[in-house]
Coordinates of C-alpha atoms and ligand atoms in Angstrom, one line a residue:
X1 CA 108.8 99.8 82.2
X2 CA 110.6 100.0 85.2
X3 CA 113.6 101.9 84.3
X4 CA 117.4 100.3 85.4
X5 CA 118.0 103.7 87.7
X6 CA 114.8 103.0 89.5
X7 CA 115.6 99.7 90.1
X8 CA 119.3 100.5 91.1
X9 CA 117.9 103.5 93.4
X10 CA 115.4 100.7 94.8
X11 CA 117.9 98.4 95.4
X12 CA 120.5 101.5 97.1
X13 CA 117.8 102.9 99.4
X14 CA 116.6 99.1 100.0
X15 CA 120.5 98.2 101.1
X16 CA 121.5 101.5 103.3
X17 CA 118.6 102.1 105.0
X18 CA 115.8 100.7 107.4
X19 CA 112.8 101.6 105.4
X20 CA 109.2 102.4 107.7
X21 CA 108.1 104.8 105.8
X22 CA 104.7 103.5 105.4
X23 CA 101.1 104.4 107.2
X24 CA 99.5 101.7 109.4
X25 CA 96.5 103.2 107.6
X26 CA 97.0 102.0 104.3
X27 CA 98.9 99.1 105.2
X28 CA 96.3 96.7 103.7
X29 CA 94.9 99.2 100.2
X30 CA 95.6 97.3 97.0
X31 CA 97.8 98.7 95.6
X32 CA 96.1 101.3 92.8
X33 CA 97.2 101.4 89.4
X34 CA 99.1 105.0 88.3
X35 CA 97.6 107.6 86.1
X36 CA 97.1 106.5 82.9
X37 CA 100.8 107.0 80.6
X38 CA 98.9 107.2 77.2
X39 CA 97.1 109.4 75.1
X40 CA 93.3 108.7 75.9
X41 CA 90.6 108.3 73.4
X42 CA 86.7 108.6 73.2
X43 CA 86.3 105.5 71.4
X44 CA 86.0 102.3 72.7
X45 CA 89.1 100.0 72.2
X46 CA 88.3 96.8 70.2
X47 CA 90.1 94.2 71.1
X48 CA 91.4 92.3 67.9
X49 CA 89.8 89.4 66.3
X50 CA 91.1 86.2 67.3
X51 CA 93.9 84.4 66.7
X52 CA 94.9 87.4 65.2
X53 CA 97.9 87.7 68.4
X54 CA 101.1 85.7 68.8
X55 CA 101.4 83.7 72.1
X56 CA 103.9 85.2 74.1
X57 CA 105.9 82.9 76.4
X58 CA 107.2 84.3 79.2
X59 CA 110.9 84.9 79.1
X60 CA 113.2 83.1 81.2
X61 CA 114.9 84.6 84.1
X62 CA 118.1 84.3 84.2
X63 CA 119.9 84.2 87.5
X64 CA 121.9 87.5 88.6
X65 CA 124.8 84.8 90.1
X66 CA 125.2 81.3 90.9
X67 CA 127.3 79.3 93.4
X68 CA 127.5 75.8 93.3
X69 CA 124.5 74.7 95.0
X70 CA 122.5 77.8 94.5
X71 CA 120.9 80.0 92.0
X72 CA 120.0 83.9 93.0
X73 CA 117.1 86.3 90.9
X74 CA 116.2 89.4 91.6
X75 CA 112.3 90.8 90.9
X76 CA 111.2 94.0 91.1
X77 CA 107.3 94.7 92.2
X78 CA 106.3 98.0 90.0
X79 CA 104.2 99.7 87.7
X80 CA 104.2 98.9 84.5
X81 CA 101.9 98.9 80.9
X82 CA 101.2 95.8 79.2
X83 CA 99.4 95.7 75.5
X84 CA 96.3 93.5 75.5
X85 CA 94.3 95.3 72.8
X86 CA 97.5 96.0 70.5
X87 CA 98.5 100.1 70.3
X88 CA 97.2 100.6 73.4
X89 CA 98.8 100.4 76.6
X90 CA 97.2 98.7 79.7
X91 CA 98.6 100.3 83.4
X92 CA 99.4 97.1 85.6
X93 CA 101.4 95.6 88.6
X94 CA 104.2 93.5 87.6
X95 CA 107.3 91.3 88.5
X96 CA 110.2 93.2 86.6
X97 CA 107.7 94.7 84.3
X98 CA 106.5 92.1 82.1
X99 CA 102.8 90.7 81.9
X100 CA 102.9 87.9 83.1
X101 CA 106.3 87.8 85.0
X102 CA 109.1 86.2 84.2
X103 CA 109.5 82.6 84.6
X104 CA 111.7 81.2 87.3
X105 CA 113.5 77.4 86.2
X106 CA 114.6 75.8 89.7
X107 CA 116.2 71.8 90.2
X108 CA 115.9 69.6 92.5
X109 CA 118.3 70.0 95.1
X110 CA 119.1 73.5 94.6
X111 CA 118.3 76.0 96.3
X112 CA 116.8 79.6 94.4
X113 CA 117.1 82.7 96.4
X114 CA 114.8 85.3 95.2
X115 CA 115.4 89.0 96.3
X116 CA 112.4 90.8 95.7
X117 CA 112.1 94.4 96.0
X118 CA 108.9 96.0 96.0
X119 CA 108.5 99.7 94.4
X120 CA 104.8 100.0 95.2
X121 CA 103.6 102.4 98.0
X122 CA 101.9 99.5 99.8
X123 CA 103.1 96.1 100.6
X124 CA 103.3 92.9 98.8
X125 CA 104.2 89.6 99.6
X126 CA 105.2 86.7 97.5
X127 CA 104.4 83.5 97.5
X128 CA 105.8 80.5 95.9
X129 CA 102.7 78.4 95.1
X130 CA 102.6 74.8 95.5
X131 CA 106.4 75.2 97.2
X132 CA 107.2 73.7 100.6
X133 CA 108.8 76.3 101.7
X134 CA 109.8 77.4 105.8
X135 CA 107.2 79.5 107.1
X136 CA 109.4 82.3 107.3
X137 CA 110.2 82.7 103.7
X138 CA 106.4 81.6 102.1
X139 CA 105.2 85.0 101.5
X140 CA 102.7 85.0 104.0
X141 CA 100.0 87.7 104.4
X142 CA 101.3 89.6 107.6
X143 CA 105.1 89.4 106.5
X144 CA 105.1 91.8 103.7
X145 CA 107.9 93.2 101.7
X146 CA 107.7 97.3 102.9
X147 CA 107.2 99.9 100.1
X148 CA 110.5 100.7 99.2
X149 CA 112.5 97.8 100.2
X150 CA 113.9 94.3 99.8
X151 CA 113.7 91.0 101.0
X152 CA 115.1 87.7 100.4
X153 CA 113.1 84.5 99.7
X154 CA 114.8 81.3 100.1
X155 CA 113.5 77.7 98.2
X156 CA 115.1 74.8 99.3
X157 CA 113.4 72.7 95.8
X158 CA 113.3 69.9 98.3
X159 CA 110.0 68.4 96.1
X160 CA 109.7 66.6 92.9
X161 CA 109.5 68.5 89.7
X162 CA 106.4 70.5 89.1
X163 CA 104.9 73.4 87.6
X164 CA 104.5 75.8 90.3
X165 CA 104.1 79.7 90.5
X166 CA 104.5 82.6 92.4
X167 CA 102.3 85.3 93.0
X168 CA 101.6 88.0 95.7
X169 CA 99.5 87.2 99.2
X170 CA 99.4 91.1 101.1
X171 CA 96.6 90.8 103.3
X172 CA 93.4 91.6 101.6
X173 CA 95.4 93.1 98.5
X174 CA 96.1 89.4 96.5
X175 CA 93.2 89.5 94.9
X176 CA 93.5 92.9 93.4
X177 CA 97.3 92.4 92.8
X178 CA 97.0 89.1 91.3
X179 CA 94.5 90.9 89.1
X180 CA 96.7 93.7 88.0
X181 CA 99.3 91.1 87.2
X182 CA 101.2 89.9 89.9
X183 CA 101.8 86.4 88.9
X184 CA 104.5 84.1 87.3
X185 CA 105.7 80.7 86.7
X186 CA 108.3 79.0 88.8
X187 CA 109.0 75.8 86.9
X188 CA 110.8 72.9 89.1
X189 CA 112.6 70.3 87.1
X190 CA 114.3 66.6 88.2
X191 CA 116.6 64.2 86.6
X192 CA 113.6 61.5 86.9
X193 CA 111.5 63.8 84.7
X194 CA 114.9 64.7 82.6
X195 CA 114.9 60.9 81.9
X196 CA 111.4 60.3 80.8
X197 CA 112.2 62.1 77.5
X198 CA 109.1 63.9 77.7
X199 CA 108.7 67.4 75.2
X200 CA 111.7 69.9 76.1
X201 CA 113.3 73.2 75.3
X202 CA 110.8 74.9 72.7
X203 CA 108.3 72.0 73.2
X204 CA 107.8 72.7 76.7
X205 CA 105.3 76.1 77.1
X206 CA 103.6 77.3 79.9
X207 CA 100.3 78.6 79.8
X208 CA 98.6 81.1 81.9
X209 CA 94.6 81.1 81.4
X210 CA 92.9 83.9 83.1
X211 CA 90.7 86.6 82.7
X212 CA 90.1 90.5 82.7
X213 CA 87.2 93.0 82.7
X214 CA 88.6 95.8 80.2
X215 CA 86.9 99.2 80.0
X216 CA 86.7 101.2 77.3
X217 CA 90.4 102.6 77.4
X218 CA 91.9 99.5 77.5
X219 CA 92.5 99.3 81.7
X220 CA 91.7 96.9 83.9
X221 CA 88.5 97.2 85.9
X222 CA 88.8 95.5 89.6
X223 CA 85.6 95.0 91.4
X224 CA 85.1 92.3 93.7
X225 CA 83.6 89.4 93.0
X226 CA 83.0 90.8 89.3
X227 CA 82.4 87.2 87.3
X228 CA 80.3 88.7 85.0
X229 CA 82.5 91.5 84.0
X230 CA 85.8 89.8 83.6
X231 CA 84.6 88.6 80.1
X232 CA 88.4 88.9 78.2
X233 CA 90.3 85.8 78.6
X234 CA 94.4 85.7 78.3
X235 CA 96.6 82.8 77.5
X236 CA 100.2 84.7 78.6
X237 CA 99.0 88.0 78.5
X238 CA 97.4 88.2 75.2
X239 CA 93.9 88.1 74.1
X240 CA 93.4 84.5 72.4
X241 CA 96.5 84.4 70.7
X242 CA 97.7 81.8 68.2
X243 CA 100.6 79.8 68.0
X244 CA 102.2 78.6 65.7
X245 CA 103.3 74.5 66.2
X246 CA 105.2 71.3 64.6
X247 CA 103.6 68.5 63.9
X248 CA 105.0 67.0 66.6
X249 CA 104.3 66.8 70.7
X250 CA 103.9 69.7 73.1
X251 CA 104.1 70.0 76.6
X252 CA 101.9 72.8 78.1
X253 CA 101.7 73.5 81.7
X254 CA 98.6 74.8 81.9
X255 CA 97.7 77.4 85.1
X256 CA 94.5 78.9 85.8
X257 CA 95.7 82.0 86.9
X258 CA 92.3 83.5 86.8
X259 CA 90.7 84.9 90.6
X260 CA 87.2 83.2 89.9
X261 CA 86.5 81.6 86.3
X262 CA 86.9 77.8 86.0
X263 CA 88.0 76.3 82.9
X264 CA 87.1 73.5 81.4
X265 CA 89.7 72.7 78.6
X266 CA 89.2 70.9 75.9
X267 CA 90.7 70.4 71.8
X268 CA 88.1 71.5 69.0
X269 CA 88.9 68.4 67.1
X270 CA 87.6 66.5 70.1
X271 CA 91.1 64.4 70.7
X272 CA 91.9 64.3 74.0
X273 CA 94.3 65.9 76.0
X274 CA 97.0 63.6 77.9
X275 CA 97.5 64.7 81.5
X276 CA 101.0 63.8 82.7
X277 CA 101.2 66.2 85.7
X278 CA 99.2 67.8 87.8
X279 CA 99.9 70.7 91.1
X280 CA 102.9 69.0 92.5
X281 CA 104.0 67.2 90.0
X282 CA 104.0 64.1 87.2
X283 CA 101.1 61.6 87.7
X284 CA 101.9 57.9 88.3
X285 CA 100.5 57.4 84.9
X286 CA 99.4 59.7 81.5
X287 CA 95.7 60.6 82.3
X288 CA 94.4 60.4 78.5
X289 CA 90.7 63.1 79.1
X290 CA 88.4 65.0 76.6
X291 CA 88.2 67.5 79.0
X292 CA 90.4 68.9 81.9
X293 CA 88.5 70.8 84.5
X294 CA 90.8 73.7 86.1
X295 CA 89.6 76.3 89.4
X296 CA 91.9 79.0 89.7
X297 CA 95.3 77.9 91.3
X298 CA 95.4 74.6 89.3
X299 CA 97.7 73.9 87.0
X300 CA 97.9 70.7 84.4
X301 CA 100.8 69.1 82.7
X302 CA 99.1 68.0 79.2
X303 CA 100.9 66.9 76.5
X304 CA 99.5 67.4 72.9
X305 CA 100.8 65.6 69.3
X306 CA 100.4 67.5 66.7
X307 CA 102.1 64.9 65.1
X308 CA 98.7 63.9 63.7
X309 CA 97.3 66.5 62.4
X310 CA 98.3 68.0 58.8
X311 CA 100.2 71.3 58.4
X312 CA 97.6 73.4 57.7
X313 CA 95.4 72.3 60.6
X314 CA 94.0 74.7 63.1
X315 CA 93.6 73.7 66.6
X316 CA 91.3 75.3 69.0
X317 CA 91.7 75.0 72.9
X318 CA 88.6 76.0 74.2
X319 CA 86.9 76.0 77.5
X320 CA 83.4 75.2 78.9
X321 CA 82.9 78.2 81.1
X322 CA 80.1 80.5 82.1
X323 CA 77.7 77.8 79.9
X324 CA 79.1 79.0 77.0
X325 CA 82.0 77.9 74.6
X326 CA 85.0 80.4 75.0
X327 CA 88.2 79.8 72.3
X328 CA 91.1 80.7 74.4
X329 CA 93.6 79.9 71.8
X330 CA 94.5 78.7 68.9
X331 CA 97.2 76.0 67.6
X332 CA 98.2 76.2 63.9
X333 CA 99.8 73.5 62.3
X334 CA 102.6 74.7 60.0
X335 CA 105.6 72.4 60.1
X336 CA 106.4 68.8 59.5
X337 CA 108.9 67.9 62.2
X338 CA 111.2 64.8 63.4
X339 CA 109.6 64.0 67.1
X340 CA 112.3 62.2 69.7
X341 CA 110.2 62.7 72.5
X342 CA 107.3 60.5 74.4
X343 CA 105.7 59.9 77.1
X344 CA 105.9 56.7 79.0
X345 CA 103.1 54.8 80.3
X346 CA 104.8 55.2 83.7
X347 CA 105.6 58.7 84.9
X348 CA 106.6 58.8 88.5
X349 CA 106.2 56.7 91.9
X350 CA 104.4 58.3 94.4
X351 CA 104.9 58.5 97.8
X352 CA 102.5 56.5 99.5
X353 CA 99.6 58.5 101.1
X354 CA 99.9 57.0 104.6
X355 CA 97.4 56.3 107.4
X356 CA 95.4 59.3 108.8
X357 CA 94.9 59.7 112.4
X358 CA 92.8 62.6 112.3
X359 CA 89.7 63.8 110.3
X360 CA 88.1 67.3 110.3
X361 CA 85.4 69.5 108.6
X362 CA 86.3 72.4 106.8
X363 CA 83.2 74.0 105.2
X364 CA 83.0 76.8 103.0
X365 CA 80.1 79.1 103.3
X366 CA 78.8 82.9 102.5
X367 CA 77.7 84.4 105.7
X368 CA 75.9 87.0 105.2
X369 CA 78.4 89.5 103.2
X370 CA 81.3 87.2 104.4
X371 CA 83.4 84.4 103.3
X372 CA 83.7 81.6 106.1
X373 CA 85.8 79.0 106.5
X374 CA 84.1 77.1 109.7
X375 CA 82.0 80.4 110.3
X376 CA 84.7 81.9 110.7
X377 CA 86.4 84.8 108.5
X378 CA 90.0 85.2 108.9
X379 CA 92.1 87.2 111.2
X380 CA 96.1 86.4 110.9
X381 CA 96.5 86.6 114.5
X382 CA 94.6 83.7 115.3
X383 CA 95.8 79.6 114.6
X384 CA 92.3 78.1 113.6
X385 CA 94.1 74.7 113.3
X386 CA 96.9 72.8 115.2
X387 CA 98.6 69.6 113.7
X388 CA 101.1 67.7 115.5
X389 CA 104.0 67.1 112.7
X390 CA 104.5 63.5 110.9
X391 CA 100.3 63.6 111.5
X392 CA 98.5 62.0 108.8
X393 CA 95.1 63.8 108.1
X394 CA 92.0 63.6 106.5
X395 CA 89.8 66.6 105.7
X396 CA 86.8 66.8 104.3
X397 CA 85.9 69.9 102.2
X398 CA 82.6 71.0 102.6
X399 CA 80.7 73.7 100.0
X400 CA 77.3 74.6 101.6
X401 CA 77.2 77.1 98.9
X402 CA 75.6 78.1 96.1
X403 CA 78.4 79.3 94.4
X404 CA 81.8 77.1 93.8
X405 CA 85.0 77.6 95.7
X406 CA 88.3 75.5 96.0
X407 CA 90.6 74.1 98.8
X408 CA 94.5 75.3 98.1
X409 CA 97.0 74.6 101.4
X410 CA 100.2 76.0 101.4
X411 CA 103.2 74.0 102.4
X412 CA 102.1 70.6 101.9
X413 CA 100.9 68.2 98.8
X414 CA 97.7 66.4 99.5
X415 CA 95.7 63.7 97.7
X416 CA 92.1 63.5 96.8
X417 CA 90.2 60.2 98.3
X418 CA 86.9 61.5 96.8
X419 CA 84.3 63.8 95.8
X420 CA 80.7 63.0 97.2
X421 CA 82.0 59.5 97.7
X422 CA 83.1 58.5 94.2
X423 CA 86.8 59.0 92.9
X424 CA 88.1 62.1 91.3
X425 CA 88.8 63.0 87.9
X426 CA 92.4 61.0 86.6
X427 CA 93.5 64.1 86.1
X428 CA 93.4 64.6 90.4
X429 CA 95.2 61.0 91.0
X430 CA 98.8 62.9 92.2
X431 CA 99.9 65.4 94.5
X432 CA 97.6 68.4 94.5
X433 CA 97.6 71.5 96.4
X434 CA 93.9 73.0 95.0
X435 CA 91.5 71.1 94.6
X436 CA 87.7 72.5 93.4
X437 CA 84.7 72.1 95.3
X438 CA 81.9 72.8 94.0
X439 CA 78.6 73.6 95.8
X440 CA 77.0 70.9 97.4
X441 CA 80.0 68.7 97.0
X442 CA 81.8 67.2 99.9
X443 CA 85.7 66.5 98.8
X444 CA 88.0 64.3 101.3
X445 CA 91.8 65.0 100.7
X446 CA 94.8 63.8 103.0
X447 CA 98.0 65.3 103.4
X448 CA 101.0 64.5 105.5
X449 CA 102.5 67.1 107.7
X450 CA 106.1 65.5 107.6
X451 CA 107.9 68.9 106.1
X452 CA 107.9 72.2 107.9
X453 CA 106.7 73.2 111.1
X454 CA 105.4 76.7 111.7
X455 CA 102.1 78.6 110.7
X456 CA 100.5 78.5 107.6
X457 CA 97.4 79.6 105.4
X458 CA 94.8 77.8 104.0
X459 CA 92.3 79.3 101.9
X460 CA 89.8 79.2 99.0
X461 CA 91.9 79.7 96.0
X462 CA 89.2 82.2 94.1
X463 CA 91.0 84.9 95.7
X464 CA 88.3 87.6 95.5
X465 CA 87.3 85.0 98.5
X466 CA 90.4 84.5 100.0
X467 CA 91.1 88.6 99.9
X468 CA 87.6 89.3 101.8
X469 CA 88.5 86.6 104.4
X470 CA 87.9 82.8 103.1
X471 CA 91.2 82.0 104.6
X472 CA 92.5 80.5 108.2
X473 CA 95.6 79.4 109.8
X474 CA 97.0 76.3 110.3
X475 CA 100.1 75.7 112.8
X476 CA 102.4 72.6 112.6
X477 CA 104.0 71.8 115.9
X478 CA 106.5 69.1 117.3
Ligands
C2O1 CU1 98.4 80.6 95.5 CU2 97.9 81.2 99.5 O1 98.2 80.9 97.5
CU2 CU1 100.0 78.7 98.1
CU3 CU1 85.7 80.7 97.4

């Protein structure tokens, strides 16, 4: 944990002096984990059966002051140890030391200003996923937060209600960091949604689904590109935990927070799932599925009734992954409850997509040993894309791969016209900001550059790609 005089020292140094003290050399190193704080052991750690772990919901954030229209937090990047097989403790990176980090809870029309001070020896950024956010405050890879110091990141929650999340972008160190645990929810509410009387309070959870490769002492093992290896699968930290639910509805805001694994999530009683919102937000309408398909970066609004199940039930969420049936997590049915909540046949109104005036190619490709976004792998310095702002534009996604990546854009929502000519999933009907593409596949979104000007990424969200160059720049201009 990091420890209060740490943090305060962090903060002193952070507020008295001009910190440089870090070499061009290692500007770009992942940050390592620290030596191990634990006694070690010969024998391999189990992890424990499942359902055998509590879910553990992130805790809420509360903010360090407000004024009247604006909220303040304070995060702290460090070291930290997390439990995953229980006893023993796991080194990782962390927002003010918990695994996941904390979850932020942002309106509407307020503005959240996030001072982040980072107390790792190489830089981090973060970003505030799925926000639209000025250019100078959206965690971008080449405007890092210095070992050693602070920074200030400023929201302007100028967007609809959605499940978003932050998590770090240093250049070429977010897929390691992200690994180790750099990653939380940022949870956007609005009177509109407040009204809908949708699941609340308790009845509201988020989920982050990811994956790990443990060794035999418990730590995390980063290797790039390592899908076979990262065979443990998290729900909040935990390794397929249970929870324990009224008969009654949930809302989960499901992220895949994982760096390659798609889910594809589905109930082991075969009822479906109801999507209500999706990336940016609530969908027009509840998308009723069996299964919800997920890359990383996604998230999905579902809601589930437990209402018609009896106390006693068990319900598995599992996932198609990896052609094999993984549980994730389990639901157990142990209390009657009253249920005042619903969910409407009418969510939200979206804005209309517009007319586009431009089309392009983006295609995603393996070259060689590199990731390539239109042959090209990225370099910061250089704007691959300019887009004259209140532009309406179509791209069209292509994978020429044999292997599956996904489209995320910062700044802007976007939606999906269609995947190899035929409509996508109900589940991708509202604003997005990820969208999967999957090799061979050809997938046409539009977005509206009406926001933010400035420069921008846009990458493949499996970020052991993104990290080893699947990214590019796009700059907005009047
Ligand atoms: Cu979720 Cu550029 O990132
Ligand atoms: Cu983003
Ligand atoms: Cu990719």
């Amino acid at each position: 944990m990091l420890t209060r005089r740490a943090a305060a020292k962090a903060g002193a140094l952070a507020g008295g002096l001009v910190l440089s003290g870090w070499a061009p050399g290692r500007a770009f190193a992942a940050a390592a984990p620290g030596p191990p704080t634990r006694r070690r052991s010969a024998e391999p750690r189990a992890l424990p059966p499942p359902f055998t772990v509590p879910l553990a919901v992130p805790v809420d954030l509360a903010p360090s002051r407000s004024t009247a229209d604006t909220d303040h937090y304070r995060l702290s990047v460090g070291r930290s140890t997390t439990e995953i097989v229980p006893g023993v403790a796991t080194p990782v990176l962390t927002y003010n030391g918990t695994f996941p980090g904390p979850t932020l809870r942002a309106r509407t029309g307020r503005r959240t200003v996030v001072t982040t001070t980072n107390l790792l020896d190489g830089p981090v950024s973060m970003h505030l996923h799925g926000g639209q956010v000025s250019a100078d405050n959206d965690g971008q890879p080449m405007d890092p937060v210095q070992p050693w110091s602070t920074r200030g990141y400023t929201y302007e929650n100028t967007q609809a209600a959605a499940t978003l999340w932050y998590h770090d972008h240093a250049h070429m160190a977010e897929a390691e960091n992200v690994y180790r645990g750099m990653a939380g929810f940022y949870l956007l509410e609005d009177d509109g949604e407040r009204e809908l009387g949708l699941p609340t309070g308790e009845f509201d959870v988020p989920l982050m689904i990811r994956d790990v490769h443990l060794d035999d002492n418990a730590e995390l093992v980063y290797i790039h590109d390592d899908f076979a290896g990262r065979s443990t699968h998290l729900v909040n930290g935990g390794p397929q935990p249970y929870f324990e639910v009224a008969a009654r509805r949930y809302r989960f805001r499901v992220l895949n927070g994982a760096n390659l694994c798609f889910y594809t999530l589905h109930l082991s009683t075969g009822d479906d799932l109801v999507q209500i919102g999706s990336d940016r937000g609530l969908l027009a309408a509840p998308a009723p599925q069996k299964s919800i398909m997920l890359s990383p970066g996604e998230r999905a609004d579902v809601v589930v009734d437990f209402g018609r199940y009896p106390v006693g039930t068990r319900v598995v969420l599992r996932s198609a992954s990896r052609n094999a049936t993984l549980d994730l997590m389990a639901f157990d049915v142990t209390a009657e409850a009253c249920d005042p909540s619903r969910v409407p046949a009418s969510l939200a109104t979206l804005p209309p997509p517009g007319a586009a005036s431009v089309t392009r190619d983006m295609v995603f490709e393996k070259t060689g040993d590199t990731w390539t976004i239109n042959g090209r792998t990225y370099d910061p310095m250089r704007v691959d894309t300019e887009i004259t702002w209140g532009s309406t534009e179509i791209w069209r996604v292509v994978n020429k791969d044999h292997v599956a990546h996904n489209m995320h854009l910062h700044l802007v929502h976007f939606r999906v016209l269609d995947r190899n000519g035929r409509p996508p999933d109900p589940g991708e009907s509202g604003l997005k900001d990820t969208v999967r593409v999957m090799p061979g596949e050809t997938v046409r979104i539009q977005a509206t550059f009406d926001t933010w000007t400035g420069r921008y990424p846009y990458h493949c969200h499996l970020l052991d790609h993104s990290a080893m160059g699947m990214m590019a720049t796009m700059e907005i201009t009047r």
